[in-house]
Amino acid sequence: MPAEPIILSSRRAILLVSLSRYESFVRDFQQDRDLVEVEARITKFERLSEDLEKLQQELEDGATTEEEVKQNEALRADFEPRLIRVEAQLKAKRPSQGSSVNATSNSLAGIKLPTISLPQFHGDYMEWLTFRDTFECLIHDNRDLPAIQKFHYLRAAIKGEAAQVIEAITISAANYEIAWQALTTRYSNEYLLKKRHLQALFTMTPAKRETATALHLLVDEFERHKKILDHLGERTETWGVLLEHLLCTKLPTSTLRDWEEHASNEESPTYPSLIVFLQRRMRVLETLSVNKEQDVSFSEAQHHTKRMPPTRLGSFAAASNAVRKCSLCDSEHFIAKCSRFIARTNAIAP
């Protein structure tokens, strides 16, 4: 049974968002940073082009009104040149055989790079994007690995609830793509992923104490969910007031009070300005923490110095009280107490 037009249109919209991300990659391309991703992106882009063409054709075949026909024609006229342009630009950036690869190998000669651990996925939707991108880069898009080996890597990486999705699929080269497609179909639900990360923004635990560590954890977690929503195609830059208010509900009372005082001097406080304020706040708190540690160390050093025994004075006193040998009879007493010295003195006396 063919899918409903509204479902096909939704899938097409998701693919067009992915096309926009490829355009951003090509536009912001930096060779030193992005060259290693080109081959993998070309493979995925070819798959995207095929899927988009298939969906577009189904929508065009199922169009029943003149308005739908015109809308489909307009969309095709828009995305077809974009597909051709991005594919050409990606292939133009492909490293030439031998030159770039050898250059990279020579630049890394003698350097032992750390081993990249294979990620694990337990079925948490919040971790799916990270797992998918890493697994695709390391295993799925690696042309040197046979499909049967990829399947074994996949089985080793999937745990818990996620493992049940592919548990019934027999390990074989032909079944690897089936298993991977089953996982991506189950967890690459962008609508559900958006709802999960949006819910996480609302249910984050507020920071109870105003410390640099607490504020860092809060801001980093908040920004992580926001950036994932950006990656999923949401235009969070238009959510300024909502994000500012939502983050304010998670701040400690003293921090919130100072932000509201700071915001009252601005004509239109924004979420980016709140982030800048919190970053400055964290730097101040970190500096105060370092100064406090230095003060405590100095006080402890002073206290330790006061309690130290007067070793140098004690040594001098001990040396002063030590009994010296008599120079006349070589006995252990002062010469003034020597009997021989006293006898001689009395004999000389008149």
Short mmCIF file of C-alpha atoms in Angstrom, two decimals:
data_model
loop_
_atom_site.label_atom_id
_atom_site.label_comp_id
_atom_site.label_asym_id
_atom_site.label_seq_id
_atom_site.Cartn_x
_atom_site.Cartn_y
_atom_site.Cartn_z
CA MET A 1 0.00 0.00 0.00
CA PRO A 2 1.56 3.33 -1.04
CA ALA A 3 2.33 5.90 1.66
CA GLU A 4 0.02 8.87 2.16
CA PRO A 5 1.06 12.11 0.35
CA ILE A 6 1.44 13.91 3.68
CA ILE A 7 3.92 11.27 4.86
CA LEU A 8 5.87 11.46 1.60
CA SER A 9 5.94 15.26 1.83
CA SER A 10 7.26 15.03 5.39
CA ARG A 11 10.03 12.64 4.31
CA ARG A 12 10.91 14.93 1.42
CA ALA A 13 11.16 17.89 3.80
CA ILE A 14 13.61 15.94 5.99
CA LEU A 15 15.76 15.11 2.96
CA LEU A 16 15.76 18.75 1.87
CA VAL A 17 17.01 19.73 5.33
CA SER A 18 19.82 17.19 4.89
CA LEU A 19 20.59 18.75 1.51
CA SER A 20 20.95 22.13 3.22
CA ARG A 21 23.48 20.62 5.64
CA TYR A 22 25.55 19.33 2.72
CA GLU A 23 25.46 22.81 1.20
CA SER A 24 26.72 24.23 4.49
CA PHE A 25 29.53 21.64 4.55
CA VAL A 26 30.65 22.60 1.04
CA ARG A 27 30.35 26.31 1.76
CA ASP A 28 32.33 26.17 5.04
CA PHE A 29 34.79 23.51 3.83
CA GLN A 30 38.27 23.62 5.39
CA GLN A 31 40.71 21.19 3.84
CA ASP A 32 42.80 20.47 6.93
CA ARG A 33 39.68 19.77 8.97
CA ASP A 34 37.16 18.30 6.51
CA LEU A 35 39.14 16.48 3.81
CA VAL A 36 38.95 13.17 5.66
CA GLU A 37 35.11 13.26 5.54
CA VAL A 38 34.72 13.84 1.79
CA GLU A 39 34.56 10.19 0.67
CA ALA A 40 32.04 9.24 3.35
CA ARG A 41 29.89 12.26 2.58
CA ILE A 42 29.89 11.49 -1.17
CA THR A 43 28.57 7.99 -0.44
CA LYS A 44 25.82 9.29 1.84
CA PHE A 45 24.98 12.11 -0.56
CA GLU A 46 24.44 9.69 -3.44
CA ARG A 47 22.03 7.77 -1.23
CA LEU A 48 20.24 11.01 -0.32
CA SER A 49 19.88 11.93 -4.01
CA GLU A 50 18.35 8.56 -4.83
CA ASP A 51 15.89 8.74 -1.93
CA LEU A 52 14.87 12.30 -2.78
CA GLU A 53 14.33 11.45 -6.46
CA LYS A 54 12.22 8.42 -5.49
CA LEU A 55 10.02 10.43 -3.11
CA GLN A 56 9.63 13.25 -5.62
CA GLN A 57 8.58 10.85 -8.33
CA GLU A 58 5.97 9.23 -6.06
CA LEU A 59 4.54 12.63 -5.17
CA GLU A 60 4.42 13.69 -8.80
CA ASP A 61 2.71 10.45 -9.83
CA GLY A 62 0.14 10.84 -7.07
CA ALA A 63 -0.66 14.51 -7.71
CA THR A 64 -4.42 14.95 -8.32
CA THR A 65 -4.80 18.72 -8.55
CA GLU A 66 -3.20 21.40 -10.69
CA GLU A 67 -1.92 23.11 -7.55
CA GLU A 68 -0.08 19.95 -6.43
CA VAL A 69 1.44 19.54 -9.91
CA LYS A 70 2.73 23.11 -9.91
CA GLN A 71 4.09 22.80 -6.38
CA ASN A 72 5.97 19.61 -7.26
CA GLU A 73 7.39 21.21 -10.40
CA ALA A 74 8.59 24.22 -8.42
CA LEU A 75 10.26 22.03 -5.79
CA ARG A 76 11.98 19.89 -8.41
CA ALA A 77 13.22 23.01 -10.23
CA ASP A 78 14.67 24.18 -6.91
CA PHE A 79 16.41 21.08 -5.58
CA GLU A 80 17.70 19.42 -8.78
CA PRO A 81 20.31 22.16 -9.53
CA ARG A 82 21.28 22.11 -5.85
CA LEU A 83 21.86 18.35 -5.94
CA ILE A 84 24.03 18.63 -9.05
CA ARG A 85 26.00 21.55 -7.63
CA VAL A 86 26.71 19.90 -4.26
CA GLU A 87 27.67 16.56 -5.87
CA ALA A 88 30.07 18.31 -8.25
CA GLN A 89 31.63 20.33 -5.45
CA LEU A 90 32.03 17.27 -3.23
CA LYS A 91 33.70 15.27 -5.96
CA ALA A 92 35.97 18.22 -6.78
CA LYS A 93 37.21 18.14 -3.19
CA ARG A 94 37.90 14.38 -3.33
CA PRO A 95 41.62 13.75 -2.61
CA SER A 96 43.55 12.68 -5.68
CA GLN A 97 44.79 9.08 -5.70
CA GLY A 98 48.21 8.86 -4.12
CA SER A 99 48.89 12.55 -3.52
CA SER A 100 46.69 13.53 -0.59
CA VAL A 101 46.66 10.07 0.90
CA ASN A 102 50.42 9.78 0.76
CA ALA A 103 50.81 13.30 2.09
CA THR A 104 48.61 12.41 5.05
CA SER A 105 50.53 9.18 5.63
CA ASN A 106 53.88 10.99 5.47
CA SER A 107 52.72 13.69 7.85
CA LEU A 108 51.72 10.99 10.37
CA ALA A 109 54.85 8.87 9.89
CA GLY A 110 56.41 8.02 13.23
CA ILE A 111 53.35 9.17 15.20
CA LYS A 112 51.42 6.49 17.10
CA LEU A 113 47.84 7.68 17.14
CA PRO A 114 45.55 6.54 19.98
CA THR A 115 43.06 3.81 19.14
CA ILE A 116 39.49 5.04 18.59
CA SER A 117 37.16 2.89 20.67
CA LEU A 118 34.06 1.58 18.96
CA PRO A 119 31.00 3.34 20.46
CA GLN A 120 28.21 1.43 22.14
CA PHE A 121 24.50 2.09 21.88
CA HIS A 122 21.94 0.83 24.40
CA GLY A 123 18.77 2.21 22.84
CA ASP A 124 18.79 5.73 24.31
CA TYR A 125 17.38 8.08 21.67
CA MET A 126 19.44 10.92 23.15
CA GLU A 127 22.65 9.08 22.23
CA TRP A 128 21.61 7.85 18.78
CA LEU A 129 22.99 10.70 16.65
CA THR A 130 26.43 10.48 18.26
CA PHE A 131 26.52 6.71 17.85
CA ARG A 132 25.23 6.78 14.26
CA ASP A 133 27.70 9.41 13.04
CA THR A 134 30.66 7.73 14.74
CA PHE A 135 29.76 4.20 13.60
CA GLU A 136 29.18 5.33 10.03
CA CYS A 137 32.53 7.11 9.92
CA LEU A 138 34.51 4.24 11.47
CA ILE A 139 32.70 1.16 10.13
CA HIS A 140 29.71 1.62 7.84
CA ASP A 141 31.37 3.86 5.25
CA ASN A 142 34.72 2.04 5.39
CA ARG A 143 35.11 0.46 1.94
CA ASP A 144 37.99 -1.74 3.10
CA LEU A 145 35.77 -3.70 5.50
CA PRO A 146 33.68 -6.60 4.15
CA ALA A 147 29.98 -6.55 5.01
CA ILE A 148 30.21 -9.62 7.25
CA GLN A 149 32.87 -7.92 9.36
CA LYS A 150 30.76 -4.76 9.58
CA PHE A 151 27.90 -6.90 10.88
CA HIS A 152 30.10 -8.36 13.63
CA TYR A 153 31.20 -4.85 14.63
CA LEU A 154 27.56 -3.77 14.71
CA ARG A 155 26.56 -6.69 16.93
CA ALA A 156 29.43 -5.87 19.29
CA ALA A 157 28.38 -2.21 19.51
CA ILE A 158 24.64 -2.71 20.05
CA LYS A 159 23.53 -3.52 23.59
CA GLY A 160 20.34 -3.80 25.64
CA GLU A 161 17.07 -2.76 24.04
CA ALA A 162 18.75 -1.80 20.76
CA ALA A 163 20.22 -5.30 20.39
CA GLN A 164 16.70 -6.75 20.30
CA VAL A 165 15.98 -4.85 17.08
CA ILE A 166 18.50 -6.95 15.12
CA GLU A 167 18.58 -10.03 17.35
CA ALA A 168 16.53 -12.15 14.94
CA ILE A 169 18.61 -11.22 11.87
CA THR A 170 21.13 -13.91 10.99
CA ILE A 171 24.71 -12.68 10.68
CA SER A 172 25.67 -12.73 7.01
CA ALA A 173 27.09 -10.35 4.45
CA ALA A 174 23.72 -9.99 2.73
CA ASN A 175 21.92 -9.19 5.99
CA TYR A 176 24.22 -6.40 7.17
CA GLU A 177 22.38 -3.66 5.25
CA ILE A 178 19.07 -5.05 6.48
CA ALA A 179 20.24 -4.87 10.10
CA TRP A 180 21.64 -1.36 9.74
CA GLN A 181 18.47 -0.17 8.01
CA ALA A 182 16.36 -1.67 10.80
CA LEU A 183 18.28 0.30 13.40
CA THR A 184 18.20 3.58 11.49
CA THR A 185 14.47 3.17 10.81
CA ARG A 186 13.85 2.57 14.52
CA TYR A 187 15.99 5.36 15.97
CA SER A 188 16.38 7.97 13.19
CA ASN A 189 12.97 9.40 14.03
CA GLU A 190 13.73 13.12 13.81
CA TYR A 191 10.32 14.12 15.16
CA LEU A 192 10.80 11.96 18.25
CA LEU A 193 14.41 13.07 18.66
CA LYS A 194 13.34 16.71 18.61
CA LYS A 195 10.70 16.07 21.24
CA ARG A 196 13.19 14.21 23.45
CA HIS A 197 15.77 17.00 23.38
CA LEU A 198 13.12 19.68 23.80
CA GLN A 199 11.76 17.82 26.81
CA ALA A 200 15.30 17.60 28.21
CA LEU A 201 15.57 21.41 28.08
CA PHE A 202 12.42 21.76 30.17
CA THR A 203 13.23 19.04 32.72
CA MET A 204 16.88 19.85 33.38
CA THR A 205 17.76 20.01 37.09
CA PRO A 206 18.31 23.64 38.21
CA ALA A 207 21.68 24.64 39.65
CA LYS A 208 21.17 25.10 43.41
CA ARG A 209 24.51 26.73 44.25
CA GLU A 210 26.35 29.49 42.45
CA THR A 211 29.69 27.86 41.67
CA ALA A 212 31.74 27.82 38.50
CA THR A 213 31.34 24.03 38.23
CA ALA A 214 27.56 24.09 38.66
CA LEU A 215 27.10 26.86 36.08
CA HIS A 216 29.44 25.13 33.62
CA LEU A 217 27.47 21.88 33.85
CA LEU A 218 24.16 23.71 33.43
CA VAL A 219 25.20 25.84 30.44
CA ASP A 220 27.05 23.01 28.68
CA GLU A 221 24.08 20.64 28.98
CA PHE A 222 21.61 23.32 27.86
CA GLU A 223 23.75 24.25 24.85
CA ARG A 224 24.22 20.57 23.91
CA HIS A 225 20.48 19.99 23.56
CA LYS A 226 20.05 23.29 21.70
CA LYS A 227 22.79 22.43 19.17
CA ILE A 228 21.33 18.98 18.55
CA LEU A 229 17.99 20.62 17.80
CA ASP A 230 19.84 22.88 15.36
CA HIS A 231 21.39 19.79 13.77
CA LEU A 232 17.92 18.28 13.41
CA GLY A 233 16.76 21.29 11.40
CA GLU A 234 15.10 23.43 14.08
CA ARG A 235 15.80 27.17 13.77
CA THR A 236 16.52 27.79 17.44
CA GLU A 237 17.99 31.20 16.65
CA THR A 238 14.37 32.37 16.49
CA TRP A 239 13.62 31.03 19.99
CA GLY A 240 15.53 33.81 21.77
CA VAL A 241 12.91 34.83 24.38
CA LEU A 242 11.87 31.23 25.06
CA LEU A 243 15.45 29.99 25.55
CA GLU A 244 16.38 32.98 27.72
CA HIS A 245 13.36 32.45 29.98
CA LEU A 246 13.86 28.68 30.13
CA LEU A 247 17.53 28.94 31.10
CA CYS A 248 16.71 31.59 33.70
CA THR A 249 14.42 29.10 35.48
CA LYS A 250 17.47 26.85 36.00
CA LEU A 251 19.79 29.50 37.48
CA PRO A 252 20.66 29.91 41.19
CA THR A 253 18.82 32.78 42.88
CA SER A 254 21.87 35.05 43.21
CA THR A 255 22.86 34.56 39.57
CA LEU A 256 19.30 35.19 38.37
CA ARG A 257 19.05 38.37 40.46
CA ASP A 258 22.28 39.77 38.98
CA TRP A 259 21.20 38.81 35.44
CA GLU A 260 17.86 40.58 35.83
CA GLU A 261 19.69 43.65 37.09
CA HIS A 262 22.06 43.45 34.12
CA ALA A 263 19.20 42.83 31.67
CA SER A 264 17.31 45.89 32.92
CA ASN A 265 20.05 48.04 31.36
CA GLU A 266 19.58 46.43 27.94
CA GLU A 267 16.88 47.44 25.51
CA SER A 268 16.13 43.85 24.45
CA PRO A 269 17.93 41.10 26.41
CA THR A 270 18.58 37.99 24.32
CA TYR A 271 19.64 34.39 24.87
CA PRO A 272 23.14 35.01 23.41
CA SER A 273 23.62 37.95 25.78
CA LEU A 274 22.60 35.70 28.70
CA ILE A 275 25.22 33.13 27.63
CA VAL A 276 27.89 35.88 27.46
CA PHE A 277 26.84 37.08 30.94
CA LEU A 278 27.08 33.56 32.38
CA GLN A 279 30.49 32.96 30.78
CA ARG A 280 31.82 36.12 32.44
CA ARG A 281 30.21 35.05 35.69
CA MET A 282 31.92 31.67 35.55
CA ARG A 283 35.32 33.29 34.93
CA VAL A 284 34.82 35.53 37.98
CA LEU A 285 33.79 32.57 40.15
CA GLU A 286 36.81 30.54 38.98
CA THR A 287 39.14 33.45 39.80
CA LEU A 288 37.60 33.88 43.26
CA SER A 289 37.95 30.15 43.87
CA VAL A 290 41.67 30.25 42.99
CA ASN A 291 42.22 33.29 45.22
CA LYS A 292 40.45 31.56 48.09
CA GLU A 293 42.64 28.47 47.70
CA GLN A 294 45.75 30.67 47.77
CA ASP A 295 44.54 32.45 50.93
CA VAL A 296 43.88 29.13 52.67
CA SER A 297 47.31 27.80 51.70
CA PHE A 298 49.00 30.97 52.98
CA SER A 299 47.13 30.82 56.31
CA GLU A 300 48.06 27.17 56.79
CA ALA A 301 51.69 27.97 56.05
CA GLN A 302 51.69 30.77 58.63
CA HIS A 303 50.06 28.54 61.24
CA HIS A 304 52.62 25.82 60.56
CA THR A 305 55.50 28.30 60.94
CA LYS A 306 54.25 29.50 64.35
CA ARG A 307 54.11 25.94 65.67
CA MET A 308 57.62 25.01 64.50
CA PRO A 309 60.07 24.38 67.43
CA PRO A 310 63.04 26.82 67.73
CA THR A 311 65.53 24.31 66.41
CA ARG A 312 68.31 26.78 65.76
CA LEU A 313 68.09 28.34 69.26
CA GLY A 314 67.91 24.89 70.82
CA SER A 315 70.99 23.76 68.95
CA PHE A 316 72.89 26.85 70.11
CA ALA A 317 71.86 26.28 73.72
CA ALA A 318 72.86 22.64 73.52
CA ALA A 319 76.21 23.61 72.08
CA SER A 320 76.69 26.21 74.83
CA ASN A 321 75.89 23.73 77.63
CA ALA A 322 78.15 21.00 76.29
CA VAL A 323 81.05 20.11 78.69
CA ARG A 324 84.51 20.74 77.23
CA LYS A 325 87.69 18.80 78.06
CA CYS A 326 90.29 20.39 80.31
CA SER A 327 93.37 21.45 78.32
CA LEU A 328 95.65 20.68 81.31
CA CYS A 329 94.61 17.18 82.41
CA ASP A 330 92.40 16.19 79.48
CA SER A 331 89.48 15.42 81.85
CA GLU A 332 85.88 16.42 81.20
CA HIS A 333 85.61 19.66 83.21
CA PHE A 334 86.41 23.30 82.76
CA ILE A 335 89.99 24.31 83.50
CA ALA A 336 88.86 26.56 86.35
CA LYS A 337 87.71 23.43 88.22
CA CYS A 338 90.85 21.41 87.52
CA SER A 339 92.68 20.39 90.75
CA ARG A 340 96.08 20.56 89.05
CA PHE A 341 95.32 24.05 87.78
CA ILE A 342 94.16 25.13 91.27
CA ALA A 343 97.30 23.63 92.90
CA ARG A 344 99.61 25.45 90.51
CA THR A 345 97.75 28.65 91.06
CA ASN A 346 98.07 28.37 94.85
CA ALA A 347 101.77 27.57 94.54
CA ILE A 348 102.40 30.71 92.54
CA ALA A 349 100.37 32.89 94.80
CA PRO A 350 102.50 34.87 97.44
#
